[in-house]
Short mmCIF file of C-alpha atoms in Angstrom, two decimals:
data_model
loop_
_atom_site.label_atom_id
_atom_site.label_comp_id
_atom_site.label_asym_id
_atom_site.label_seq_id
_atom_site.Cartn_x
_atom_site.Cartn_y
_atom_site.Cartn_z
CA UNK A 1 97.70 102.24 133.61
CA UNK A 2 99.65 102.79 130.37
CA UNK A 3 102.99 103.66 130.06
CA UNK A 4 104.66 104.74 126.98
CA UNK A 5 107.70 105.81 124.95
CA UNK A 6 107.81 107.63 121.85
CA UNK A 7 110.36 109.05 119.58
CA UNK A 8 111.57 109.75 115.71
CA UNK A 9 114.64 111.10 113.77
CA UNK A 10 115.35 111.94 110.63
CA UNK A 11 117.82 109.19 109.93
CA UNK A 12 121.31 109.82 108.24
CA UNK A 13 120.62 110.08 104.47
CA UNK A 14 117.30 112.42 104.56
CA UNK A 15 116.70 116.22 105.04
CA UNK A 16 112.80 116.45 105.95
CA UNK A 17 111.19 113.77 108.39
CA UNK A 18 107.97 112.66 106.75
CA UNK A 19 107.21 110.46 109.33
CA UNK A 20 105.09 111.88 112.29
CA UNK A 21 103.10 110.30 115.72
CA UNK A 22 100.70 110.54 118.27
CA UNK A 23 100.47 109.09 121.48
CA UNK A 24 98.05 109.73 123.86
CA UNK A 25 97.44 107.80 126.84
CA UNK A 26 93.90 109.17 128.14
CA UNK A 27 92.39 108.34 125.25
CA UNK A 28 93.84 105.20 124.53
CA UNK A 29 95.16 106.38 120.99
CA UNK A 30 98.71 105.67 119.28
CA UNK A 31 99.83 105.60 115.70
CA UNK A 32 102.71 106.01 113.35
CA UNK A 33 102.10 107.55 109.50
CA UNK A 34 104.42 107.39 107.52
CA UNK A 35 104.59 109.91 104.54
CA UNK A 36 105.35 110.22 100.65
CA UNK A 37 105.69 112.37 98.05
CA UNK A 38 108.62 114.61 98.27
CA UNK A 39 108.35 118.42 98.16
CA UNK A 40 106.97 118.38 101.89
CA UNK A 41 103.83 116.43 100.42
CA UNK A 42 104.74 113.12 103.00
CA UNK A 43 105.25 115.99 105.64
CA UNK A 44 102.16 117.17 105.43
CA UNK A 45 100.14 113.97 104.50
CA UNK A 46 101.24 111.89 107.20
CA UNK A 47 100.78 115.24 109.80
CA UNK A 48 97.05 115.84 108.17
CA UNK A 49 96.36 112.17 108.44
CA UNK A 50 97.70 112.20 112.26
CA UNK A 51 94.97 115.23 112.97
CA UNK A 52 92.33 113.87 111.63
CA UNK A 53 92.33 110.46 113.17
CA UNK A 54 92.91 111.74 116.40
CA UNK A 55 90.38 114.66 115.95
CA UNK A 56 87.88 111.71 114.45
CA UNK A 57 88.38 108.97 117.67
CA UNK A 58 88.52 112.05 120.26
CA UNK A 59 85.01 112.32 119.09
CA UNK A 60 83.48 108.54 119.11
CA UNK A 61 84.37 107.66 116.09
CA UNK A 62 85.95 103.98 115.67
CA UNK A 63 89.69 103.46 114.33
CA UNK A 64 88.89 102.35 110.87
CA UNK A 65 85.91 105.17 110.48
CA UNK A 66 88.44 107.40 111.45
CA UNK A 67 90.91 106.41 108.80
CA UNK A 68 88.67 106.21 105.99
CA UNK A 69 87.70 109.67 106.65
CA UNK A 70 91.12 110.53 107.27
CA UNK A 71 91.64 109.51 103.50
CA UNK A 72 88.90 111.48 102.53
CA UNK A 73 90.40 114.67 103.57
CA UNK A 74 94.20 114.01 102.43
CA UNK A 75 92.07 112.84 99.08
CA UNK A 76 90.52 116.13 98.76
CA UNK A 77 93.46 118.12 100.08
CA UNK A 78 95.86 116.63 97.45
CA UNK A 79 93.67 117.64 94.82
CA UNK A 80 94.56 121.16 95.50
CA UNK A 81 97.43 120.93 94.42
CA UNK A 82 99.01 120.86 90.93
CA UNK A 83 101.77 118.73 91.10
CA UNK A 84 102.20 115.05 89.34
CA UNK A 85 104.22 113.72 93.00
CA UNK A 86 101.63 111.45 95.22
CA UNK A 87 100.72 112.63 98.24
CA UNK A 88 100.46 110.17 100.67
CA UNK A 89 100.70 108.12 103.58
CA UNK A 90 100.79 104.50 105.70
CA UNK A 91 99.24 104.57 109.31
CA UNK A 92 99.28 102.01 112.05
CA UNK A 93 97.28 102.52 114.89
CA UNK A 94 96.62 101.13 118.00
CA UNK A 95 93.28 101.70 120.20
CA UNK A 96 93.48 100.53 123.65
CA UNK A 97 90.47 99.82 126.04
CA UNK A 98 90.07 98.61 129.71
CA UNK A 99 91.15 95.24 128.64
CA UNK A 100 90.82 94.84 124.82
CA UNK A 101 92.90 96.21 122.21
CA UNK A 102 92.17 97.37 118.50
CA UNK A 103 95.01 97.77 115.51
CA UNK A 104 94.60 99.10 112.39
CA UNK A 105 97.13 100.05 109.22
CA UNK A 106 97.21 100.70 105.90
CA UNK A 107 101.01 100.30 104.17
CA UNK A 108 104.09 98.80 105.53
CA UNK A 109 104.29 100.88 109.08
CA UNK A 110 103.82 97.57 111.69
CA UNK A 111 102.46 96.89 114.82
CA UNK A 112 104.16 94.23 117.22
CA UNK A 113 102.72 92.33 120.14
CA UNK A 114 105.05 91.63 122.72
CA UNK A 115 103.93 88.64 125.43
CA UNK A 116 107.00 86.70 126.70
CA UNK A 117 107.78 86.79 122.74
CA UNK A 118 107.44 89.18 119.85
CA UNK A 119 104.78 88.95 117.40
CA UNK A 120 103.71 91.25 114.43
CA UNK A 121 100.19 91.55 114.04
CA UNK A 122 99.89 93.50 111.12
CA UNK A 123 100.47 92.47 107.54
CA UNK A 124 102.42 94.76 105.19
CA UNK A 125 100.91 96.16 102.82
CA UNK A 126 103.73 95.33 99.87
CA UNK A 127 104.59 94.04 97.07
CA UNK A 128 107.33 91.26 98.74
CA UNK A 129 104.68 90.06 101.32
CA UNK A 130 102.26 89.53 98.32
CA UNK A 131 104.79 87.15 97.09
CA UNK A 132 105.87 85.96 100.24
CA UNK A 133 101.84 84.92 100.58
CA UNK A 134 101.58 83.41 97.49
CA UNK A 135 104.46 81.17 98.53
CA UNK A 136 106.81 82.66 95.55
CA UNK A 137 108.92 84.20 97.98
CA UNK A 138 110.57 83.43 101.25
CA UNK A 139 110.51 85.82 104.04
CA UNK A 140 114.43 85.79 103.88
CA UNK A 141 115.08 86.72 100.18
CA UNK A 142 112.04 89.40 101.01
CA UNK A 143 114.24 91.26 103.63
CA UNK A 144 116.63 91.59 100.60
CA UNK A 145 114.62 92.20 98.12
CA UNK A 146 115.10 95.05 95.73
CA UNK A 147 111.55 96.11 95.88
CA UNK A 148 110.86 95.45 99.38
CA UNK A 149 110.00 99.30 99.75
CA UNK A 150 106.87 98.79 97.30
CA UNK A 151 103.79 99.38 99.19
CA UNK A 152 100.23 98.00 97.56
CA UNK A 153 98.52 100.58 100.05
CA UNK A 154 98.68 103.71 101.21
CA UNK A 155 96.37 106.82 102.08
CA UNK A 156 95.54 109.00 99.73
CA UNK A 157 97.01 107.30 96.80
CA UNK A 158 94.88 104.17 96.60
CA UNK A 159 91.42 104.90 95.37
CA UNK A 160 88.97 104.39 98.42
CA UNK A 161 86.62 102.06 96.96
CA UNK A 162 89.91 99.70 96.29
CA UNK A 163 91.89 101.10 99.95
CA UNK A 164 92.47 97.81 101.96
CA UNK A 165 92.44 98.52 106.20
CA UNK A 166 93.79 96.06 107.67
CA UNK A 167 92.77 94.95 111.49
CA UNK A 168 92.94 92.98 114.42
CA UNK A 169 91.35 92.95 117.68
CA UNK A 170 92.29 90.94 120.81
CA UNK A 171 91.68 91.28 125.18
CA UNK A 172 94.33 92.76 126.71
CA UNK A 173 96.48 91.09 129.01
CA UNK A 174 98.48 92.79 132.20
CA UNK A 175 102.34 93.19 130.71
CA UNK A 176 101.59 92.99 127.20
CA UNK A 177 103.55 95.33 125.63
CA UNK A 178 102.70 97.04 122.04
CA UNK A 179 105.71 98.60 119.17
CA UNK A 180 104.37 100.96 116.58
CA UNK A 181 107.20 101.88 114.22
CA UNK A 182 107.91 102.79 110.36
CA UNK A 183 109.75 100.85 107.88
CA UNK A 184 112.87 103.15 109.05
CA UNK A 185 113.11 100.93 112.51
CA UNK A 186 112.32 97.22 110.54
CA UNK A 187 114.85 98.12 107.71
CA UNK A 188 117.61 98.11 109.80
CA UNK A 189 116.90 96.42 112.67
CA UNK A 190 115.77 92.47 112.88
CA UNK A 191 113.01 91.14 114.80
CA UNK A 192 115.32 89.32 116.94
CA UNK A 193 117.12 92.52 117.75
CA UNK A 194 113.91 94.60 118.38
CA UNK A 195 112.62 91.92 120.44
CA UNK A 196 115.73 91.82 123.14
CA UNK A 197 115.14 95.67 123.32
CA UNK A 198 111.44 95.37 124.15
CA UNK A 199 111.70 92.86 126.50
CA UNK A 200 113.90 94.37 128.81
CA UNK A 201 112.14 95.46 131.76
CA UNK A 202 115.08 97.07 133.62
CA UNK A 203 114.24 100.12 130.89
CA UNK A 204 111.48 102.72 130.89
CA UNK A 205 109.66 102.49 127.89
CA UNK A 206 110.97 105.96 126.73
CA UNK A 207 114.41 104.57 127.11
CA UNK A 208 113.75 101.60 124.82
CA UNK A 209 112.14 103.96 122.34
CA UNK A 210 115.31 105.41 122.13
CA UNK A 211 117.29 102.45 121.93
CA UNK A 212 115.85 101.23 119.01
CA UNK A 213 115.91 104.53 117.27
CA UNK A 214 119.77 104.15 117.82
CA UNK A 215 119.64 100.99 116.65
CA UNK A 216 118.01 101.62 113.37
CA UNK A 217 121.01 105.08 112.92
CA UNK A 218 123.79 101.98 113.33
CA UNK A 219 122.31 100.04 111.51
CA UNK A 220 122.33 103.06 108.70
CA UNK A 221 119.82 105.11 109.07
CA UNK A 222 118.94 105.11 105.59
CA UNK A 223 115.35 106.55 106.05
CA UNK A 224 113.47 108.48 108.78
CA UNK A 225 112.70 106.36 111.53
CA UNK A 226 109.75 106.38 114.51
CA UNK A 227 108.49 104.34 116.66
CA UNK A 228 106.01 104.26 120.15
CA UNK A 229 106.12 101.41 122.86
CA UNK A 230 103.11 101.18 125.29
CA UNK A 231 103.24 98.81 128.17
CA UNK A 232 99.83 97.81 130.40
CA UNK A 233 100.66 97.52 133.77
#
């Protein structure tokens, strides 16, 4: 038994949403894309990407087959069009099973674990966590970094032969509680702060959704902002 909660919003200093979901419990599949590109590209990157994964699992195909081929098409699509802007996307995704799970991403959308504590298990995709690897930058000054909105990856801008999917599998325990969300929530919201939302069991997950959405418009809203919670019960 899954439940879930699921919302986004434009934020306070943007006119288009380029951010778009998909959560669907009977077939186990969640993710967040986040687009780019201006001039309704992101809108309709992230929203092509979205249909194709979900078209791509619905019929047996794995998360990260799904994805690549995702790229494919947004690849090809872009190239119908004569304009210098990128066109394209992050994705996280989450695949759940009887009692295993399966993430994915590509980019700086996340995916957190929550059991009795709050864990991301994806990796950005950025320029700041490359430093923060390499140990020439500490995760604090790369929350305030300048260029912490760089992104090494993302769908159809990265040339597939160098595109980077990043994954992790684990079992599925009873409680354990999953956040999908854009850079829109993490911007403006701390770990510590998403974590005493998401633990709060006296809330549906639809109404923590929408606390952290408010959250992240307090906090400034300064880009669009999604995010999905799944609890297994």
């Amino acid at each position: 038994m899954i439940e879930f909660g699921h919302g986004t919003h434009v934020g306070l200093r943007r006119t288009r949403n380029e951010d778009t979901y998909y959560a669907d419990a009977s077939l186990g599949l969640f993710l967040v894309a986040d687009g780019m590109g201006g001039h309704q590209h992101g809108e309709v990157a992230s929203a092509l990407v979205r249909d194709a994964v979900a078209d791509l699992v619905a019929r047996g195909h794995s998360l990260v087959e799904a994805i690549r081929a995702a790229d494919e098409r947004l690849i090809q699509h872009s190239r119908g069009f004569n304009d210098p802007r990128p066109m394209g996307t992050t994705i996280a995704a989450l695949r759940l099973h009887a009692d295993s799970y399966e993430v994915v991403w590509v980019g700086d959308s996340r995916v957190y674990l929550w059991q009795k504590n709050l864990r991301q298990v994806s990796h950005d995709h950025s320029l700041v966590q490359e430093l923060v690897a390499a140990g020439t930058l500490d995760p604090a000054q790369a929350a305030r970094h300048p260029q912490r909105n760089v992104i090494t990856q993302a769908l159809g801008i990265t040339a597939a032969e160098q595109l980077h999917i990043g994954m992790a599998r684990g079992r599925l325990e009873p409680g354990t509680c999953f956040l999908l969300c854009s850079d829109g929530l993490t911007e403006e919201v701390t770990d510590a702060a998403i974590a005493s939302v998401v633990s709060r069991q006296d809330l549906s997950a639809q109404e923590c959704v929408e606390h952290l959405l408010l959250a992240a418009l307090d906090g400034g809203g300064s880009d669009n902002v999604t995010a999905i919670l799944t609890r297994s019960n």
